[in-house]
Tab-separated table of C-alpha atoms in Angstrom:
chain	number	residue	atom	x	y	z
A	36	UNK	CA	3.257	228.627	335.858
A	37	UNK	CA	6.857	228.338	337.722
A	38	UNK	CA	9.030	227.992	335.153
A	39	UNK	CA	7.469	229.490	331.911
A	40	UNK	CA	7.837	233.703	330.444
A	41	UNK	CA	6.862	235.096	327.730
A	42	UNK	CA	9.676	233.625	325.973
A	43	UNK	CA	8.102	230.191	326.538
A	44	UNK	CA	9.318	227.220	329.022
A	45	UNK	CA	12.986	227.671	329.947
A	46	UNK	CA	14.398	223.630	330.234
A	47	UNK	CA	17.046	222.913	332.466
A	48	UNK	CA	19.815	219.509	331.828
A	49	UNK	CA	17.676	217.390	334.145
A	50	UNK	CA	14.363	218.106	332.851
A	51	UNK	CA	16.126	217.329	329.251
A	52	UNK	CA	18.092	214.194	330.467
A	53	UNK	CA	14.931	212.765	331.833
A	54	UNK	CA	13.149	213.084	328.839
A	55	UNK	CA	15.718	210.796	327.268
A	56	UNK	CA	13.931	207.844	326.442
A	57	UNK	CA	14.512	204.736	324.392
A	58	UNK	CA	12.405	204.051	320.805
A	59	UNK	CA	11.250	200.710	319.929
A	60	UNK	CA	13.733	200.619	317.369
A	61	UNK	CA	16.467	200.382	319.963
A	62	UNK	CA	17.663	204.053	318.994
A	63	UNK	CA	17.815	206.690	322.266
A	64	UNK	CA	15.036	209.516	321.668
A	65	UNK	CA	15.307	212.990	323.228
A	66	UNK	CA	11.728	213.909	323.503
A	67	UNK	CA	10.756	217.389	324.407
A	68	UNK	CA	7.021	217.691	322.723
A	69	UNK	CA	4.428	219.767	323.621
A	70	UNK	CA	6.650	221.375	326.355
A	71	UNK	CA	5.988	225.181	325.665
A	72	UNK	CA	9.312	225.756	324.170
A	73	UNK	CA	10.127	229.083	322.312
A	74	UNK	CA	14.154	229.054	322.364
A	75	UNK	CA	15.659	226.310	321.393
A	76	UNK	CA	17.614	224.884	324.389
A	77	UNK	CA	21.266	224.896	324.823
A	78	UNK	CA	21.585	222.568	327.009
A	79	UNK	CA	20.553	219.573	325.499
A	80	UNK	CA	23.746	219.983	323.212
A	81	UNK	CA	25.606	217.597	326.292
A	82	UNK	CA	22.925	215.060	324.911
A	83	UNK	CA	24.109	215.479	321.400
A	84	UNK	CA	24.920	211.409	321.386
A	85	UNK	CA	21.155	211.116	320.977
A	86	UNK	CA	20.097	209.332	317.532
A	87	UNK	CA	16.287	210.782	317.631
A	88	UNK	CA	15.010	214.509	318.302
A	89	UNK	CA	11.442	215.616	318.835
A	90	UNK	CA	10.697	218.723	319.587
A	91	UNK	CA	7.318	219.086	317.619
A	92	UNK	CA	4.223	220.996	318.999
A	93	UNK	CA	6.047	223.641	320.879
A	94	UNK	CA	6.526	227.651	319.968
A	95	UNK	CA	10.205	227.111	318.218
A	96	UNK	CA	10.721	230.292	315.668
A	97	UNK	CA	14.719	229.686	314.892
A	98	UNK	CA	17.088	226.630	314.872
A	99	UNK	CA	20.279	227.865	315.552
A	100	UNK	CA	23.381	226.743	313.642
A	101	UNK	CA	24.154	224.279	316.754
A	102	UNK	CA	21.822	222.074	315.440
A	103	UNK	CA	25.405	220.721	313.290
A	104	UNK	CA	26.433	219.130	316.928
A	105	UNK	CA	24.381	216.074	316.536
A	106	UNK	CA	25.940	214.142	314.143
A	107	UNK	CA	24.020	211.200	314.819
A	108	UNK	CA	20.915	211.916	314.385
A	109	UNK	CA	18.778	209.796	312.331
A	110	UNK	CA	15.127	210.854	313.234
A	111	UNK	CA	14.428	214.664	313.618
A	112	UNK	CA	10.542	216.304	314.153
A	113	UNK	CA	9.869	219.715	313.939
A	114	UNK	CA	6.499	219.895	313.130
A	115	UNK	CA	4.223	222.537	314.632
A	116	UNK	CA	6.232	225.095	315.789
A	117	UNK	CA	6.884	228.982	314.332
A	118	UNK	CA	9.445	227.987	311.832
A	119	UNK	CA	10.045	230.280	309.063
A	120	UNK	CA	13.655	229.542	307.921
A	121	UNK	CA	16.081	226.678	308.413
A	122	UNK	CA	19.329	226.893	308.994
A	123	UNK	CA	22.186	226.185	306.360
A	124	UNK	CA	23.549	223.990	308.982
A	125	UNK	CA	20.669	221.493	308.434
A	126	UNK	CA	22.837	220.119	305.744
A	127	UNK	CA	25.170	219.003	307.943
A	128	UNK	CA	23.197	215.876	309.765
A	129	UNK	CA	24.493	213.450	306.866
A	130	UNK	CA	22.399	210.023	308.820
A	131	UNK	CA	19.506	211.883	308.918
A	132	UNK	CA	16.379	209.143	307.155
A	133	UNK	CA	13.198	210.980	308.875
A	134	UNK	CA	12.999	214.897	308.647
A	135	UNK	CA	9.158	216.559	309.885
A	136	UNK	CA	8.858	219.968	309.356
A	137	UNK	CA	4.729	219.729	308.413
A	138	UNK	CA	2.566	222.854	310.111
A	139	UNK	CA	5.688	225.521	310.569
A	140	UNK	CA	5.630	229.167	308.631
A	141	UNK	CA	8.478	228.407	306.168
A	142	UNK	CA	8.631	230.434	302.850
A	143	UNK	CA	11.547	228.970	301.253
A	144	UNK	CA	14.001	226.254	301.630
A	145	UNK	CA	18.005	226.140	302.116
A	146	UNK	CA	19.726	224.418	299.516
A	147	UNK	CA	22.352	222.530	302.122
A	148	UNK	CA	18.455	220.764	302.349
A	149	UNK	CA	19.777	218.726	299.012
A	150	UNK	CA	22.599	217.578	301.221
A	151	UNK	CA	20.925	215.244	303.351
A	152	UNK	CA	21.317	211.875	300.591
A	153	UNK	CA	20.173	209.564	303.178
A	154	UNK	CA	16.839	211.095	303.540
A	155	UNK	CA	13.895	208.784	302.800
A	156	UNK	CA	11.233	210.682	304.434
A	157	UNK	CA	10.629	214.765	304.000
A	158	UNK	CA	7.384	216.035	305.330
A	159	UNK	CA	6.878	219.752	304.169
A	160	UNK	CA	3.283	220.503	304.249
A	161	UNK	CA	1.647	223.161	306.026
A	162	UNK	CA	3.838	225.708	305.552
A	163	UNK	CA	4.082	228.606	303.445
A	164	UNK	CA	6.155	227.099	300.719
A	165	UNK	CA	5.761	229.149	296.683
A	166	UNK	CA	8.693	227.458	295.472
A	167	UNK	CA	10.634	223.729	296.019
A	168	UNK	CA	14.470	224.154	294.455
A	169	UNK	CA	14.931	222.037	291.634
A	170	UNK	CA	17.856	220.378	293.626
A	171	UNK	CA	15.416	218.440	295.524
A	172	UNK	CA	15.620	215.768	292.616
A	173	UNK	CA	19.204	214.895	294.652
A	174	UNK	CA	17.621	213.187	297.299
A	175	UNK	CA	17.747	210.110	295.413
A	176	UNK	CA	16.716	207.790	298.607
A	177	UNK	CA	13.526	209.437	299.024
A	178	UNK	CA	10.474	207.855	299.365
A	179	UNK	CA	7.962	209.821	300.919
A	180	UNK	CA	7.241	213.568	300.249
A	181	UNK	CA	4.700	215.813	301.886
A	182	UNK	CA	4.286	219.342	299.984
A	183	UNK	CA	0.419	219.440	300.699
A	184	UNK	CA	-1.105	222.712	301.362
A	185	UNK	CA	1.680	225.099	300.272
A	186	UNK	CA	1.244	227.546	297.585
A	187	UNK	CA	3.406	225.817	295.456
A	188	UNK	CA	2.188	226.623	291.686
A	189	UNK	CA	4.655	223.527	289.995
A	190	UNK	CA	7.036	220.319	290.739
A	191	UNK	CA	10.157	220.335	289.631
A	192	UNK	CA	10.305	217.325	286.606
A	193	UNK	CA	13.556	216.486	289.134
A	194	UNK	CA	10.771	215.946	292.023
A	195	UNK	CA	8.639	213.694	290.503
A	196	UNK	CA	11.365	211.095	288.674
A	197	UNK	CA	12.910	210.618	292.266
A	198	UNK	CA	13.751	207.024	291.678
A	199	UNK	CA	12.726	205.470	294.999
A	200	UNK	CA	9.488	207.942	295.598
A	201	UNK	CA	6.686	205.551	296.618
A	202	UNK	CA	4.309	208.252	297.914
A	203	UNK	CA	3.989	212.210	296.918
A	204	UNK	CA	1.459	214.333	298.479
A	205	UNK	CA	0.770	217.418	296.409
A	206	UNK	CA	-2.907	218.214	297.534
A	207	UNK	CA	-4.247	221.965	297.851
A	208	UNK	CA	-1.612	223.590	295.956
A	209	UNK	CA	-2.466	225.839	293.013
A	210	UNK	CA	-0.941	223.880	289.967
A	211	UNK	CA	-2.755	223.977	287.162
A	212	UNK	CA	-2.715	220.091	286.711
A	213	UNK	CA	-5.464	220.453	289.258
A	214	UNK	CA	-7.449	223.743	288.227
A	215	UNK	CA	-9.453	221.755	285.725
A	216	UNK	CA	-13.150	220.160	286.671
A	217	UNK	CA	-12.128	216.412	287.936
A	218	UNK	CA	-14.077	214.198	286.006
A	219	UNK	CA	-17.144	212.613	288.087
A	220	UNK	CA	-15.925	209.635	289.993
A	221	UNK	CA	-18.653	206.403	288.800
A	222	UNK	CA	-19.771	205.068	291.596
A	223	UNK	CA	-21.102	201.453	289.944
A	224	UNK	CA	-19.258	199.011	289.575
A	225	UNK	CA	-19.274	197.350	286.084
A	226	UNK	CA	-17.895	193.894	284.697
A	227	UNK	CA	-15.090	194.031	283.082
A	228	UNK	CA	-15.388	190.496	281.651
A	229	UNK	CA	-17.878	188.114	281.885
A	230	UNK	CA	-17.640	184.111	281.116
A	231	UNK	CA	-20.170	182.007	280.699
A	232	UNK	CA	-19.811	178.152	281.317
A	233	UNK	CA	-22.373	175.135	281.401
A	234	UNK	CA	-23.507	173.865	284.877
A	235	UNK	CA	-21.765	170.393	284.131
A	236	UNK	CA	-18.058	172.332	283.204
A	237	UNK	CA	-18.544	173.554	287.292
A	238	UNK	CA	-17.357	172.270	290.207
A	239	UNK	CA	-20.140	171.217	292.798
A	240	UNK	CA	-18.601	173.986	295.073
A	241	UNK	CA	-18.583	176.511	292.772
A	242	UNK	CA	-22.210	175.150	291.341
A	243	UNK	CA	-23.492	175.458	295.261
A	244	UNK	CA	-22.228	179.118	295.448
A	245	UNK	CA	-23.784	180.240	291.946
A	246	UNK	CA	-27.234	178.553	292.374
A	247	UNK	CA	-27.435	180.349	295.671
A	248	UNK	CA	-26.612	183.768	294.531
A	249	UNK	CA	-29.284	183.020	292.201
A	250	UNK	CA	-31.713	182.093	294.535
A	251	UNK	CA	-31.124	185.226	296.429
A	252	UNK	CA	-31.076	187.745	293.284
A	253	UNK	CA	-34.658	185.831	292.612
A	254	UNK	CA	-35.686	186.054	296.155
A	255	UNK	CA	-35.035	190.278	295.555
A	256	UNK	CA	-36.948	190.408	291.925
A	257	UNK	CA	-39.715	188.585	294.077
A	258	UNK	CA	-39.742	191.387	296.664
A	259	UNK	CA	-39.731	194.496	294.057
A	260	UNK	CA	-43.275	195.267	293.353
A	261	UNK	CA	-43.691	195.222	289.593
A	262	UNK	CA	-44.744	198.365	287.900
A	263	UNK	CA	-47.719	198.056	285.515
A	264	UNK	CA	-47.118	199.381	282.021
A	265	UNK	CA	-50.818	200.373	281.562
A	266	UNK	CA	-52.226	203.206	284.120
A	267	UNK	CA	-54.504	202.405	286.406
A	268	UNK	CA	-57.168	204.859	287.962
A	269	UNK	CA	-59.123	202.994	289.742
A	270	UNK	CA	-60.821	205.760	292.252
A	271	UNK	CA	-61.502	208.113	288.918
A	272	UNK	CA	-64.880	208.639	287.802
A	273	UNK	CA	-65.027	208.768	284.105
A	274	UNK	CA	-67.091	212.197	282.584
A	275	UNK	CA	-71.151	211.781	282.754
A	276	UNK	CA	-70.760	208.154	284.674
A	277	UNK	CA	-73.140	209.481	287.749
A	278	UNK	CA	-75.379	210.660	284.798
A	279	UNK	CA	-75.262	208.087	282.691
A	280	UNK	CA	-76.189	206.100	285.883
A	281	UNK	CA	-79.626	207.973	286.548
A	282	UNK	CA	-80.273	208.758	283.491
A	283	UNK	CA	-83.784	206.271	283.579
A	284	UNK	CA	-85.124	208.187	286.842
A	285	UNK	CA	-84.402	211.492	284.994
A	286	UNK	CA	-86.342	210.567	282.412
A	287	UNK	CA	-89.212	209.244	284.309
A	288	UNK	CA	-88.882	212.490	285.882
């Protein structure tokens, strides 16, 4: 298609200034998604002003140094592209809150990464990730972190006592905490306390409601056919009965 080599979609200023668009937090968002992009684009760095950047889903394998040039960006996604490094210069975007780098090809990460004290949420899963620096435990504002499906065989202590972390997504790693059997989940539900109370200590709500959970429970009993302690045969024909039956013709006989 016109437009697109082997080194992936080439986007000009206009395509890049009409894909400015405005998020429903009020902030302006420079989206260029799912637009076939393998270079990262120098133009958009006249649309640096910009306060969100998405350039998920495309074929990005580098982001240059430039990436320092927008100072005000708050909201940056990366996801799903070729990524197997980041930049040092990553450090640099101070208001950054919202960093997605999920489904890329990274192997390790910067430590100008600890930089960004404003973070609050870090997605790093699907990537290629043995090893989280210990650092990480600086981003003190985080609250969500995605390390899922990584080959990450520990957590730094740091990691874990982040003091605002709400949520922490771990799963399909290789850490020992999770090479043991999990114990079988049980599936019924059992009282944890019970109370009992005299019909005229209830309400006549609450006496209503009781009596009529009752009155279906019975109306279930009713409909579960009652198994008989003692075995029944009834179509078995005990030894010798057919004899025992003829046995005055034979004899006559």
């Amino acid at each position: 298609p016109k437009g697109k080599d082997p080194q992936g979609k080439r986007i000009t200023f206009k395509v890049a200034k009409n894909a400015v668009r405005v998020a429903v937090n009020g902030r302006r968002r420079l989206d260029l998604s799912k637009m076939g992009i393998a270079t990262f684009p120098e133009c958009i760095l006249e649309l640096a002003d910009v306060e969100e950047l998405d350039l998920s889903r495309n074929m990005l394998k580098k982001i240059p140094n430039i990436i320092e040039k927008f100072q005000n960006l708050r909201w940056l996604d990366l996801h799903s592209n070729q990524l197997d490094e980041l930049p040092a210069a990553i450090g640099t975007l101070h208001n950054l809150t919202y960093l997605n780098l999920c489904n890329n090809k990274l192997k390790h990460l910067p430590e100008e990464l600890t930089l960004l004290r404003n973070l609050r949420t870090l997605n790093l899963g699907l990537n290629c990730l043995e090893t989280i620096p210990t650092t990480l435990g600086r981003l003190s504002e985080l609250t969500e972190l995605g390390l899922f499906d990584n080959a990450l065989t520990i957590i730094p202590k740091s990691v874990k006592k982040l003091p605002k972390l709400k949520k922490l997504n771990v799963k399909r790693n290789p850490l020992p905490e999770f090479a043991e059997e999990e114990e079988p989940i049980d599936t019924i539900k059992r009282i944890e306390s019970l109370c009992l109370v005299e019909k005229k200590d209830l309400c006549s709500s609450c006496l209503q409601k009781c009596q009529a959970e009752r009155e279906e429970l019975q109306k279930l009993n009713d409909m579960t056919p009652v198994s008989s302690n003692k075995p029944s045969f009834p179509a078995l024909i005990t030894p010798n009965s057919s004899a025992r039956d003829n046995q005055e013709e034979w004899r006559m006989k």
